[in-house]
Amino acid sequence: MTDEQEKGRDGSIRVGVLGARGRMGAEVCRAVDGAGDLELVAAVDQGDELSGASAAEVVVDFTTPDVVMDNLRWCVDRGVHAVVGTTGFTRQRLEQVRGWLADRPDVGVVIAPNFGIGAVLMMQFAARAARHFESVEIIEQHHPRKLDAPSGTATHTARLVAQARAEAGLGPTPDATKDEVPGARGADIDGVRVHAVRATGLVAHQEVLFGTLGETLTIRHDSYDRVSFMPGVLLAVRAVRQRPGLTVGLDALLD
Ligand SMILES: NC(=O)C1=CN([C@@H]2O[C@H](COP(=O)(O)OP(=O)(O)OC[C@H]3O[C@@H](n4cnc5c(N)ncnc54)[C@H](OP(=O)(O)O)[C@@H]3O)[C@@H](O)[C@H]2O)C=CC1
Ligand SMILES: O=C(O)C1=N[C@H](C(=O)O)C[C@H](O)C1
């Protein structure tokens, strides 16, 4: 590594992007290029060697759920901080990452199911509303090239809502359904029904529908363009070096 690579141009943060030719990765490359305090030192995609990102201090991963764990392991082992937007983080996966980081207390990893500031607030508002309503269902809507369903955002929201309901002592949501075409009532995530819609023209959208006697409350967020995720991604890139360990979600960074 040359002296300039080691320090970064003008003291800027050296950033590598994994999934760089994808929809999100390409947008992240443009955002990093346009930020005066960041330097894009690696753009890695399918078929490229991960070692191409060796010059990075912070790696941003927007790849696929089946490769993200190997990427993350590579980063942690090499002391490279990571900002991860890729979905597929089950509780077991998060525990595994915590285990790796226990051996590398100098490394920071931020994993966020959604980098949109509005989406983060939507999840916070939903968690706050949850204890006041006996019914709740989540409807997420995405572009048809999305590989996973339900979305990471919907799964995370369902877990937050379920936790708030449990803390408030709420039981299961009322539902008399006896006959069901499989899938008609959506997926069950911690007792919360989640419905996934895929249609051309959509980007990323979610409604959390609450109901109680005589009223409903709908909390909705729409990402119409992937630029909506960039302020959150750049916030995490700038913060991750000062946050050793695992940070899940953007909430702590926004505060
Ligand atoms: N947290 C958030 O705010 C957001 C998260 N996402 C999530 O980010 C992920 C990516 O989404 P999106 O950009 O739409 O998907 P894309 O399919 O457009 O991009 C993924 C890219 O990763 C590449 N890739 C696959 N394997 C590897 C590998 N081993 N190393 C490097 N690159 C690889 C793919 O190549 P190829 O196509 O050749 O396989 C593709 O170019 C998804 O999980 C999505 O849900 C998306 C938007 C926002
Ligand atoms: O694949 C996408 O596009 C998105 N994925 C993330 C998710 O699964 O929640 C975030 C956002 O919804 C866009």
PDB file of C-alpha atoms and ligand atoms in Angstrom:
ATOM      1  CA  MET A   1       0.000   0.000   0.000  1.00  0.00           C
ATOM      2  CA  THR A   2       1.365   3.420  -0.875  1.00  0.00           C
ATOM      3  CA  ASP A   3       1.607   6.189   1.740  1.00  0.00           C
ATOM      4  CA  GLU A   4      -1.255   8.045   0.081  1.00  0.00           C
ATOM      5  CA  GLN A   5      -3.513   4.945   0.083  1.00  0.00           C
ATOM      6  CA  GLU A   6      -2.777   4.356   3.751  1.00  0.00           C
ATOM      7  CA  LYS A   7      -3.770   7.857   4.865  1.00  0.00           C
ATOM      8  CA  GLY A   8      -6.435   8.443   2.244  1.00  0.00           C
ATOM      9  CA  ARG A   9      -6.353  11.428  -0.103  1.00  0.00           C
ATOM     10  CA  ASP A  10      -6.314  14.637   2.003  1.00  0.00           C
ATOM     11  CA  GLY A  11      -7.035  12.601   5.153  1.00  0.00           C
ATOM     12  CA  SER A  12     -10.368  11.395   3.728  1.00  0.00           C
ATOM     13  CA  ILE A  13     -11.986   8.082   4.707  1.00  0.00           C
ATOM     14  CA  ARG A  14     -11.048   5.294   2.262  1.00  0.00           C
ATOM     15  CA  VAL A  15     -14.245   3.478   1.238  1.00  0.00           C
ATOM     16  CA  GLY A  16     -14.728   0.197  -0.638  1.00  0.00           C
ATOM     17  CA  VAL A  17     -18.090  -0.844  -2.058  1.00  0.00           C
ATOM     18  CA  LEU A  18     -19.145  -4.500  -2.423  1.00  0.00           C
ATOM     19  CA  GLY A  19     -21.952  -5.075  -4.924  1.00  0.00           C
ATOM     20  CA  ALA A  20     -20.700  -1.966  -6.715  1.00  0.00           C
ATOM     21  CA  ARG A  21     -22.498  -2.673 -10.019  1.00  0.00           C
ATOM     22  CA  GLY A  22     -25.849  -3.356  -8.319  1.00  0.00           C
ATOM     23  CA  ARG A  23     -28.729  -0.898  -7.952  1.00  0.00           C
ATOM     24  CA  MET A  24     -27.667   0.220  -4.469  1.00  0.00           C
ATOM     25  CA  GLY A  25     -23.920  -0.295  -4.866  1.00  0.00           C
ATOM     26  CA  ALA A  26     -23.779   1.961  -7.937  1.00  0.00           C
ATOM     27  CA  GLU A  27     -25.698   4.667  -6.085  1.00  0.00           C
ATOM     28  CA  VAL A  28     -23.308   4.369  -3.117  1.00  0.00           C
ATOM     29  CA  CYS A  29     -20.280   4.719  -5.437  1.00  0.00           C
ATOM     30  CA  ARG A  30     -21.774   7.952  -6.827  1.00  0.00           C
ATOM     31  CA  ALA A  31     -22.531   9.267  -3.323  1.00  0.00           C
ATOM     32  CA  VAL A  32     -19.013   8.473  -2.045  1.00  0.00           C
ATOM     33  CA  ASP A  33     -17.471  10.051  -5.148  1.00  0.00           C
ATOM     34  CA  GLY A  34     -19.492  13.190  -4.511  1.00  0.00           C
ATOM     35  CA  ALA A  35     -18.508  13.518  -0.835  1.00  0.00           C
ATOM     36  CA  GLY A  36     -15.440  15.651  -0.189  1.00  0.00           C
ATOM     37  CA  ASP A  37     -14.409  13.758   2.952  1.00  0.00           C
ATOM     38  CA  LEU A  38     -14.667  10.254   1.409  1.00  0.00           C
ATOM     39  CA  GLU A  39     -12.536   8.519  -1.189  1.00  0.00           C
ATOM     40  CA  LEU A  40     -13.752   5.547  -3.249  1.00  0.00           C
ATOM     41  CA  VAL A  41     -10.762   3.181  -3.287  1.00  0.00           C
ATOM     42  CA  ALA A  42     -12.501  -0.050  -4.376  1.00  0.00           C
ATOM     43  CA  ALA A  43     -15.588  -1.042  -6.348  1.00  0.00           C
ATOM     44  CA  VAL A  44     -16.005  -4.820  -6.100  1.00  0.00           C
ATOM     45  CA  ASP A  45     -18.755  -6.944  -7.627  1.00  0.00           C
ATOM     46  CA  GLN A  46     -19.543 -10.565  -8.502  1.00  0.00           C
ATOM     47  CA  GLY A  47     -16.453 -12.291  -9.917  1.00  0.00           C
ATOM     48  CA  ASP A  48     -13.956  -9.794  -8.442  1.00  0.00           C
ATOM     49  CA  GLU A  49     -11.519 -10.764  -5.678  1.00  0.00           C
ATOM     50  CA  LEU A  50     -12.450  -9.412  -2.246  1.00  0.00           C
ATOM     51  CA  SER A  51      -8.798  -8.520  -1.844  1.00  0.00           C
ATOM     52  CA  GLY A  52      -9.591  -5.654  -4.234  1.00  0.00           C
ATOM     53  CA  ALA A  53     -11.074  -3.940  -1.168  1.00  0.00           C
ATOM     54  CA  SER A  54      -7.924  -4.331   0.951  1.00  0.00           C
ATOM     55  CA  ALA A  55      -7.102  -0.619   0.751  1.00  0.00           C
ATOM     56  CA  ALA A  56     -10.448   0.355   2.312  1.00  0.00           C
ATOM     57  CA  GLU A  57     -10.897   1.493   5.916  1.00  0.00           C
ATOM     58  CA  VAL A  58     -14.660   1.149   5.614  1.00  0.00           C
ATOM     59  CA  VAL A  59     -16.457  -1.320   3.362  1.00  0.00           C
ATOM     60  CA  VAL A  60     -20.086  -0.802   2.348  1.00  0.00           C
ATOM     61  CA  ASP A  61     -21.929  -4.027   1.462  1.00  0.00           C
ATOM     62  CA  PHE A  62     -25.027  -4.106  -0.735  1.00  0.00           C
ATOM     63  CA  THR A  63     -24.755  -7.619  -2.179  1.00  0.00           C
ATOM     64  CA  THR A  64     -27.044 -10.584  -1.523  1.00  0.00           C
ATOM     65  CA  PRO A  65     -28.043 -12.502   1.617  1.00  0.00           C
ATOM     66  CA  ASP A  66     -26.099 -15.604   0.496  1.00  0.00           C
ATOM     67  CA  VAL A  67     -22.701 -13.864   0.247  1.00  0.00           C
ATOM     68  CA  VAL A  68     -22.900 -11.093   2.846  1.00  0.00           C
ATOM     69  CA  MET A  69     -21.737 -13.220   5.798  1.00  0.00           C
ATOM     70  CA  ASP A  70     -18.537 -14.274   4.003  1.00  0.00           C
ATOM     71  CA  ASN A  71     -17.899 -10.643   3.063  1.00  0.00           C
ATOM     72  CA  LEU A  72     -18.418  -9.497   6.625  1.00  0.00           C
ATOM     73  CA  ARG A  73     -16.137 -12.208   8.014  1.00  0.00           C
ATOM     74  CA  TRP A  74     -13.451 -11.086   5.574  1.00  0.00           C
ATOM     75  CA  CYS A  75     -13.780  -7.477   6.781  1.00  0.00           C
ATOM     76  CA  VAL A  76     -13.739  -8.283  10.505  1.00  0.00           C
ATOM     77  CA  ASP A  77     -10.731 -10.611  10.164  1.00  0.00           C
ATOM     78  CA  ARG A  78      -8.786  -7.843   8.420  1.00  0.00           C
ATOM     79  CA  GLY A  79      -9.809  -5.037  10.774  1.00  0.00           C
ATOM     80  CA  VAL A  80     -11.905  -3.294   8.101  1.00  0.00           C
ATOM     81  CA  HIS A  81     -15.015  -1.504   9.423  1.00  0.00           C
ATOM     82  CA  ALA A  82     -18.268  -2.404   7.663  1.00  0.00           C
ATOM     83  CA  VAL A  83     -21.557  -0.720   6.841  1.00  0.00           C
ATOM     84  CA  VAL A  84     -24.081  -3.304   5.702  1.00  0.00           C
ATOM     85  CA  GLY A  85     -27.414  -2.754   3.966  1.00  0.00           C
ATOM     86  CA  THR A  86     -27.818  -6.251   2.585  1.00  0.00           C
ATOM     87  CA  THR A  87     -30.814  -8.102   4.006  1.00  0.00           C
ATOM     88  CA  GLY A  88     -31.067 -11.583   5.506  1.00  0.00           C
ATOM     89  CA  PHE A  89     -29.889 -10.850   9.067  1.00  0.00           C
ATOM     90  CA  THR A  90     -31.655 -13.346  11.306  1.00  0.00           C
ATOM     91  CA  ARG A  91     -31.064 -13.257  15.062  1.00  0.00           C
ATOM     92  CA  GLN A  92     -28.593 -16.144  14.625  1.00  0.00           C
ATOM     93  CA  ARG A  93     -26.613 -14.212  12.015  1.00  0.00           C
ATOM     94  CA  LEU A  94     -26.425 -11.146  14.246  1.00  0.00           C
ATOM     95  CA  GLU A  95     -25.147 -13.337  17.106  1.00  0.00           C
ATOM     96  CA  GLN A  96     -22.509 -14.804  14.802  1.00  0.00           C
ATOM     97  CA  VAL A  97     -21.282 -11.322  13.858  1.00  0.00           C
ATOM     98  CA  ARG A  98     -21.165 -10.354  17.566  1.00  0.00           C
ATOM     99  CA  GLY A  99     -19.021 -13.449  18.166  1.00  0.00           C
ATOM    100  CA  TRP A 100     -16.529 -12.453  15.451  1.00  0.00           C
ATOM    101  CA  LEU A 101     -16.364  -8.907  16.821  1.00  0.00           C
ATOM    102  CA  ALA A 102     -15.621 -10.159  20.329  1.00  0.00           C
ATOM    103  CA  ASP A 103     -12.244 -11.273  18.925  1.00  0.00           C
ATOM    104  CA  ARG A 104     -11.738  -7.911  17.140  1.00  0.00           C
ATOM    105  CA  PRO A 105     -12.841  -5.202  19.615  1.00  0.00           C
ATOM    106  CA  ASP A 106     -11.258  -2.524  17.408  1.00  0.00           C
ATOM    107  CA  VAL A 107     -13.683  -3.127  14.525  1.00  0.00           C
ATOM    108  CA  GLY A 108     -17.074  -1.479  13.996  1.00  0.00           C
ATOM    109  CA  VAL A 109     -19.977  -2.940  12.022  1.00  0.00           C
ATOM    110  CA  VAL A 110     -23.254  -1.132  11.318  1.00  0.00           C
ATOM    111  CA  ILE A 111     -26.059  -3.289   9.912  1.00  0.00           C
ATOM    112  CA  ALA A 112     -29.222  -1.394   9.004  1.00  0.00           C
ATOM    113  CA  PRO A 113     -32.340  -2.934   7.455  1.00  0.00           C
ATOM    114  CA  ASN A 114     -33.153   0.472   5.970  1.00  0.00           C
ATOM    115  CA  PHE A 115     -30.923   3.565   5.562  1.00  0.00           C
ATOM    116  CA  GLY A 116     -33.810   5.882   4.642  1.00  0.00           C
ATOM    117  CA  ILE A 117     -34.240   8.465   7.402  1.00  0.00           C
ATOM    118  CA  GLY A 118     -38.020   8.422   6.884  1.00  0.00           C
ATOM    119  CA  ALA A 119     -38.051   4.638   7.106  1.00  0.00           C
ATOM    120  CA  VAL A 120     -36.124   4.716  10.395  1.00  0.00           C
ATOM    121  CA  LEU A 121     -38.697   7.164  11.785  1.00  0.00           C
ATOM    122  CA  MET A 122     -41.554   5.017  10.430  1.00  0.00           C
ATOM    123  CA  MET A 123     -40.184   2.052  12.412  1.00  0.00           C
ATOM    124  CA  GLN A 124     -39.794   4.178  15.559  1.00  0.00           C
ATOM    125  CA  PHE A 125     -43.352   5.547  15.221  1.00  0.00           C
ATOM    126  CA  ALA A 126     -44.708   2.017  14.683  1.00  0.00           C
ATOM    127  CA  ALA A 127     -42.948   0.724  17.803  1.00  0.00           C
ATOM    128  CA  ARG A 128     -44.401   3.660  19.762  1.00  0.00           C
ATOM    129  CA  ALA A 129     -47.960   3.094  18.488  1.00  0.00           C
ATOM    130  CA  ALA A 130     -47.916  -0.693  18.917  1.00  0.00           C
ATOM    131  CA  ARG A 131     -49.072  -0.904  22.532  1.00  0.00           C
ATOM    132  CA  HIS A 132     -52.216   1.175  21.872  1.00  0.00           C
ATOM    133  CA  PHE A 133     -53.814  -1.057  19.187  1.00  0.00           C
ATOM    134  CA  GLU A 134     -55.126  -4.624  19.414  1.00  0.00           C
ATOM    135  CA  SER A 135     -54.586  -5.260  15.670  1.00  0.00           C
ATOM    136  CA  VAL A 136     -51.542  -4.696  13.485  1.00  0.00           C
ATOM    137  CA  GLU A 137     -50.504  -5.869  10.026  1.00  0.00           C
ATOM    138  CA  ILE A 138     -47.587  -4.803   7.814  1.00  0.00           C
ATOM    139  CA  ILE A 139     -47.805  -4.395   4.051  1.00  0.00           C
ATOM    140  CA  GLU A 140     -44.495  -3.926   2.235  1.00  0.00           C
ATOM    141  CA  GLN A 141     -44.287  -3.136  -1.488  1.00  0.00           C
ATOM    142  CA  HIS A 142     -41.151  -3.430  -3.642  1.00  0.00           C
ATOM    143  CA  HIS A 143     -39.799  -3.602  -7.185  1.00  0.00           C
ATOM    144  CA  PRO A 144     -40.125  -7.098  -8.720  1.00  0.00           C
ATOM    145  CA  ARG A 145     -36.354  -7.724  -8.928  1.00  0.00           C
ATOM    146  CA  LYS A 146     -36.087  -7.989  -5.162  1.00  0.00           C
ATOM    147  CA  LEU A 147     -34.803 -11.445  -4.153  1.00  0.00           C
ATOM    148  CA  ASP A 148     -36.162 -11.723  -0.599  1.00  0.00           C
ATOM    149  CA  ALA A 149     -39.638 -11.564   0.944  1.00  0.00           C
ATOM    150  CA  PRO A 150     -40.692 -10.189   3.263  1.00  0.00           C
ATOM    151  CA  SER A 151     -38.280  -7.259   3.195  1.00  0.00           C
ATOM    152  CA  GLY A 152     -35.657  -6.737   5.893  1.00  0.00           C
ATOM    153  CA  THR A 153     -37.457  -3.545   6.882  1.00  0.00           C
ATOM    154  CA  ALA A 154     -40.791  -5.340   7.334  1.00  0.00           C
ATOM    155  CA  THR A 155     -39.155  -8.118   9.341  1.00  0.00           C
ATOM    156  CA  HIS A 156     -37.390  -5.610  11.590  1.00  0.00           C
ATOM    157  CA  THR A 157     -40.602  -3.594  12.038  1.00  0.00           C
ATOM    158  CA  ALA A 158     -42.545  -6.731  12.934  1.00  0.00           C
ATOM    159  CA  ARG A 159     -39.983  -7.646  15.602  1.00  0.00           C
ATOM    160  CA  LEU A 160     -40.094  -4.135  17.110  1.00  0.00           C
ATOM    161  CA  VAL A 161     -43.900  -4.123  17.124  1.00  0.00           C
ATOM    162  CA  ALA A 162     -44.057  -7.631  18.607  1.00  0.00           C
ATOM    163  CA  GLN A 163     -41.633  -6.654  21.368  1.00  0.00           C
ATOM    164  CA  ALA A 164     -43.671  -3.527  22.228  1.00  0.00           C
ATOM    165  CA  ARG A 165     -46.888  -5.583  22.273  1.00  0.00           C
ATOM    166  CA  ALA A 166     -45.320  -8.181  24.566  1.00  0.00           C
ATOM    167  CA  GLU A 167     -44.027  -5.488  26.946  1.00  0.00           C
ATOM    168  CA  ALA A 168     -47.559  -4.008  27.081  1.00  0.00           C
ATOM    169  CA  GLY A 169     -49.047  -7.427  27.832  1.00  0.00           C
ATOM    170  CA  LEU A 170     -51.062  -7.566  24.589  1.00  0.00           C
ATOM    171  CA  GLY A 171     -52.076 -11.016  23.394  1.00  0.00           C
ATOM    172  CA  PRO A 172     -52.407 -12.258  19.809  1.00  0.00           C
ATOM    173  CA  THR A 173     -54.220 -10.008  17.314  1.00  0.00           C
ATOM    174  CA  PRO A 174     -57.862 -11.039  16.835  1.00  0.00           C
ATOM    175  CA  ASP A 175     -58.375 -13.198  13.713  1.00  0.00           C
ATOM    176  CA  ALA A 176     -61.205 -15.680  13.145  1.00  0.00           C
ATOM    177  CA  THR A 177     -59.778 -17.125   9.917  1.00  0.00           C
ATOM    178  CA  LYS A 178     -60.485 -20.878   9.741  1.00  0.00           C
ATOM    179  CA  ASP A 179     -60.198 -21.581   6.004  1.00  0.00           C
ATOM    180  CA  GLU A 180     -57.127 -20.154   4.339  1.00  0.00           C
ATOM    181  CA  VAL A 181     -55.503 -20.465   0.946  1.00  0.00           C
ATOM    182  CA  PRO A 182     -51.833 -20.815   1.996  1.00  0.00           C
ATOM    183  CA  GLY A 183     -50.230 -17.382   2.109  1.00  0.00           C
ATOM    184  CA  ALA A 184     -53.501 -15.430   2.061  1.00  0.00           C
ATOM    185  CA  ARG A 185     -52.866 -14.069   5.560  1.00  0.00           C
ATOM    186  CA  GLY A 186     -49.222 -13.293   4.891  1.00  0.00           C
ATOM    187  CA  ALA A 187     -46.116 -14.431   6.760  1.00  0.00           C
ATOM    188  CA  ASP A 188     -46.102 -14.669  10.540  1.00  0.00           C
ATOM    189  CA  ILE A 189     -43.122 -12.797  12.027  1.00  0.00           C
ATOM    190  CA  ASP A 190     -43.192 -13.015  15.831  1.00  0.00           C
ATOM    191  CA  GLY A 191     -47.010 -13.082  15.661  1.00  0.00           C
ATOM    192  CA  VAL A 192     -47.297 -10.088  13.289  1.00  0.00           C
ATOM    193  CA  ARG A 193     -48.748 -10.706   9.805  1.00  0.00           C
ATOM    194  CA  VAL A 194     -46.571  -9.339   6.997  1.00  0.00           C
ATOM    195  CA  HIS A 195     -47.751  -9.083   3.370  1.00  0.00           C
ATOM    196  CA  ALA A 196     -45.252  -8.630   0.512  1.00  0.00           C
ATOM    197  CA  VAL A 197     -46.311  -7.009  -2.790  1.00  0.00           C
ATOM    198  CA  ARG A 198     -44.043  -6.926  -5.885  1.00  0.00           C
ATOM    199  CA  ALA A 199     -44.837  -4.689  -8.878  1.00  0.00           C
ATOM    200  CA  THR A 200     -43.025  -2.882 -11.670  1.00  0.00           C
ATOM    201  CA  GLY A 201     -42.823   0.843 -10.946  1.00  0.00           C
ATOM    202  CA  LEU A 202     -42.373   0.418  -7.199  1.00  0.00           C
ATOM    203  CA  VAL A 203     -39.069   1.059  -5.390  1.00  0.00           C
ATOM    204  CA  ALA A 204     -39.517   0.486  -1.628  1.00  0.00           C
ATOM    205  CA  HIS A 205     -42.690   1.212   0.341  1.00  0.00           C
ATOM    206  CA  GLN A 206     -44.247   0.091   3.606  1.00  0.00           C
ATOM    207  CA  GLU A 207     -47.469   0.569   5.547  1.00  0.00           C
ATOM    208  CA  VAL A 208     -48.005  -0.425   9.156  1.00  0.00           C
ATOM    209  CA  LEU A 209     -51.760  -0.687   9.733  1.00  0.00           C
ATOM    210  CA  PHE A 210     -52.980  -0.525  13.329  1.00  0.00           C
ATOM    211  CA  GLY A 211     -56.588  -1.058  14.403  1.00  0.00           C
ATOM    212  CA  THR A 212     -58.634  -0.763  17.558  1.00  0.00           C
ATOM    213  CA  LEU A 213     -62.278  -0.063  18.399  1.00  0.00           C
ATOM    214  CA  GLY A 214     -63.695   2.417  15.870  1.00  0.00           C
ATOM    215  CA  GLU A 215     -60.364   3.634  14.458  1.00  0.00           C
ATOM    216  CA  THR A 216     -57.284   2.701  12.468  1.00  0.00           C
ATOM    217  CA  LEU A 217     -53.878   4.317  12.193  1.00  0.00           C
ATOM    218  CA  THR A 218     -51.711   3.862   9.087  1.00  0.00           C
ATOM    219  CA  ILE A 219     -48.017   4.744   9.194  1.00  0.00           C
ATOM    220  CA  ARG A 220     -46.577   4.807   5.686  1.00  0.00           C
ATOM    221  CA  HIS A 221     -43.159   5.403   4.197  1.00  0.00           C
ATOM    222  CA  ASP A 222     -42.178   5.586   0.493  1.00  0.00           C
ATOM    223  CA  SER A 223     -38.743   5.527  -1.104  1.00  0.00           C
ATOM    224  CA  TYR A 224     -39.300   6.686  -4.697  1.00  0.00           C
ATOM    225  CA  ASP A 225     -35.601   6.749  -5.548  1.00  0.00           C
ATOM    226  CA  ARG A 226     -32.490   5.023  -4.130  1.00  0.00           C
ATOM    227  CA  VAL A 227     -30.943   8.425  -3.412  1.00  0.00           C
ATOM    228  CA  SER A 228     -33.235   8.339  -0.356  1.00  0.00           C
ATOM    229  CA  PHE A 229     -30.884   5.816   1.277  1.00  0.00           C
ATOM    230  CA  MET A 230     -27.658   7.791   0.707  1.00  0.00           C
ATOM    231  CA  PRO A 231     -27.710  10.265   3.641  1.00  0.00           C
ATOM    232  CA  GLY A 232     -28.096   7.300   6.001  1.00  0.00           C
ATOM    233  CA  VAL A 233     -25.330   5.291   4.302  1.00  0.00           C
ATOM    234  CA  LEU A 234     -22.902   8.229   4.437  1.00  0.00           C
ATOM    235  CA  LEU A 235     -23.824   8.916   8.065  1.00  0.00           C
ATOM    236  CA  ALA A 236     -22.917   5.311   8.932  1.00  0.00           C
ATOM    237  CA  VAL A 237     -19.668   5.412   6.901  1.00  0.00           C
ATOM    238  CA  ARG A 238     -18.571   8.525   8.799  1.00  0.00           C
ATOM    239  CA  ALA A 239     -19.564   7.099  12.206  1.00  0.00           C
ATOM    240  CA  VAL A 240     -18.568   3.436  12.060  1.00  0.00           C
ATOM    241  CA  ARG A 241     -14.862   3.871  12.846  1.00  0.00           C
ATOM    242  CA  GLN A 242     -15.822   5.452  16.197  1.00  0.00           C
ATOM    243  CA  ARG A 243     -18.357   2.699  17.010  1.00  0.00           C
ATOM    244  CA  PRO A 244     -16.535  -0.549  17.769  1.00  0.00           C
ATOM    245  CA  GLY A 245     -18.796  -3.615  18.022  1.00  0.00           C
ATOM    246  CA  LEU A 246     -22.127  -4.219  16.326  1.00  0.00           C
ATOM    247  CA  THR A 247     -24.705  -1.472  15.789  1.00  0.00           C
ATOM    248  CA  VAL A 248     -28.054  -2.645  14.439  1.00  0.00           C
ATOM    249  CA  GLY A 249     -30.195   0.037  12.813  1.00  0.00           C
ATOM    250  CA  LEU A 250     -29.521   3.736  12.320  1.00  0.00           C
ATOM    251  CA  ASP A 251     -31.403   4.897  15.425  1.00  0.00           C
ATOM    252  CA  ALA A 252     -28.339   5.318  17.659  1.00  0.00           C
ATOM    253  CA  LEU A 253     -26.508   7.251  14.913  1.00  0.00           C
ATOM    254  CA  LEU A 254     -29.428   9.644  14.338  1.00  0.00           C
ATOM    255  CA  ASP A 255     -29.626  10.393  18.061  1.00  0.00           C
TER     256      ASP A 255
HETATM  257  N1  LIG B   1     -30.609  -1.307   4.003  1.00  0.00           N
HETATM  258  C1  LIG B   1     -31.120  -0.571   3.014  1.00  0.00           C
HETATM  259  O1  LIG B   1     -31.418   0.630   3.173  1.00  0.00           O
HETATM  260  C2  LIG B   1     -31.329  -1.193   1.676  1.00  0.00           C
HETATM  261  C3  LIG B   1     -31.032  -2.511   1.516  1.00  0.00           C
HETATM  262  N2  LIG B   1     -31.151  -3.084   0.295  1.00  0.00           N
HETATM  263  C4  LIG B   1     -30.684  -4.469   0.215  1.00  0.00           C
HETATM  264  O2  LIG B   1     -29.409  -4.454  -0.407  1.00  0.00           O
HETATM  265  C5  LIG B   1     -29.210  -5.651  -1.155  1.00  0.00           C
HETATM  266  C6  LIG B   1     -28.853  -5.295  -2.587  1.00  0.00           C
HETATM  267  O3  LIG B   1     -29.952  -4.683  -3.210  1.00  0.00           O
HETATM  268  P1  LIG B   1     -29.864  -4.208  -4.727  1.00  0.00           P
HETATM  269  O4  LIG B   1     -28.730  -3.256  -4.903  1.00  0.00           O
HETATM  270  O5  LIG B   1     -31.236  -3.789  -5.101  1.00  0.00           O
HETATM  271  O6  LIG B   1     -29.515  -5.588  -5.447  1.00  0.00           O
HETATM  272  P2  LIG B   1     -28.698  -5.815  -6.823  1.00  0.00           P
HETATM  273  O7  LIG B   1     -28.996  -7.223  -7.236  1.00  0.00           O
HETATM  274  O8  LIG B   1     -28.973  -4.718  -7.782  1.00  0.00           O
HETATM  275  O9  LIG B   1     -27.169  -5.692  -6.372  1.00  0.00           O
HETATM  276  C7  LIG B   1     -26.423  -6.706  -5.749  1.00  0.00           C
HETATM  277  C8  LIG B   1     -25.071  -6.725  -6.415  1.00  0.00           C
HETATM  278  O10 LIG B   1     -24.190  -7.570  -5.662  1.00  0.00           O
HETATM  279  C9  LIG B   1     -23.455  -8.339  -6.634  1.00  0.00           C
HETATM  280  N3  LIG B   1     -22.864  -9.515  -6.006  1.00  0.00           N
HETATM  281  C10 LIG B   1     -23.339 -10.775  -5.886  1.00  0.00           C
HETATM  282  N4  LIG B   1     -22.443 -11.561  -5.264  1.00  0.00           N
HETATM  283  C11 LIG B   1     -21.386 -10.773  -4.960  1.00  0.00           C
HETATM  284  C12 LIG B   1     -20.145 -11.005  -4.317  1.00  0.00           C
HETATM  285  N5  LIG B   1     -19.816 -12.219  -3.830  1.00  0.00           N
HETATM  286  N6  LIG B   1     -19.265  -9.981  -4.181  1.00  0.00           N
HETATM  287  C13 LIG B   1     -19.565  -8.756  -4.657  1.00  0.00           C
HETATM  288  N7  LIG B   1     -20.734  -8.480  -5.299  1.00  0.00           N
HETATM  289  C14 LIG B   1     -21.619  -9.473  -5.447  1.00  0.00           C
HETATM  290  C15 LIG B   1     -24.500  -8.651  -7.675  1.00  0.00           C
HETATM  291  O11 LIG B   1     -23.927  -9.151  -8.871  1.00  0.00           O
HETATM  292  P3  LIG B   1     -24.832 -10.095  -9.834  1.00  0.00           P
HETATM  293  O12 LIG B   1     -26.037  -9.302 -10.187  1.00  0.00           O
HETATM  294  O13 LIG B   1     -23.916 -10.383 -10.976  1.00  0.00           O
HETATM  295  O14 LIG B   1     -25.176 -11.311  -9.017  1.00  0.00           O
HETATM  296  C16 LIG B   1     -25.125  -7.275  -7.845  1.00  0.00           C
HETATM  297  O15 LIG B   1     -24.368  -6.458  -8.715  1.00  0.00           O
HETATM  298  C17 LIG B   1     -30.501  -6.446  -0.988  1.00  0.00           C
HETATM  299  O16 LIG B   1     -30.370  -7.361   0.080  1.00  0.00           O
HETATM  300  C18 LIG B   1     -31.522  -5.381  -0.637  1.00  0.00           C
HETATM  301  O17 LIG B   1     -32.617  -5.873   0.063  1.00  0.00           O
HETATM  302  C19 LIG B   1     -31.587  -2.394  -0.782  1.00  0.00           C
HETATM  303  C20 LIG B   1     -31.942  -1.098  -0.677  1.00  0.00           C
HETATM  304  C21 LIG B   1     -31.829  -0.376   0.571  1.00  0.00           C
HETATM  305  O1  LIG B   2     -34.389  -4.578  -1.928  1.00  0.00           O
HETATM  306  C1  LIG B   2     -34.703  -3.383  -1.753  1.00  0.00           C
HETATM  307  O2  LIG B   2     -34.938  -2.615  -2.691  1.00  0.00           O
HETATM  308  C2  LIG B   2     -34.795  -2.879  -0.379  1.00  0.00           C
HETATM  309  N1  LIG B   2     -34.382  -3.652   0.575  1.00  0.00           N
HETATM  310  C3  LIG B   2     -34.390  -3.348   1.967  1.00  0.00           C
HETATM  311  C4  LIG B   2     -35.362  -4.258   2.693  1.00  0.00           C
HETATM  312  O3  LIG B   2     -35.477  -5.437   2.345  1.00  0.00           O
HETATM  313  O4  LIG B   2     -35.999  -3.798   3.652  1.00  0.00           O
HETATM  314  C5  LIG B   2     -34.625  -1.876   2.241  1.00  0.00           C
HETATM  315  C6  LIG B   2     -35.602  -1.222   1.319  1.00  0.00           C
HETATM  316  O5  LIG B   2     -36.861  -1.690   1.612  1.00  0.00           O
HETATM  317  C7  LIG B   2     -35.246  -1.495  -0.138  1.00  0.00           C
END
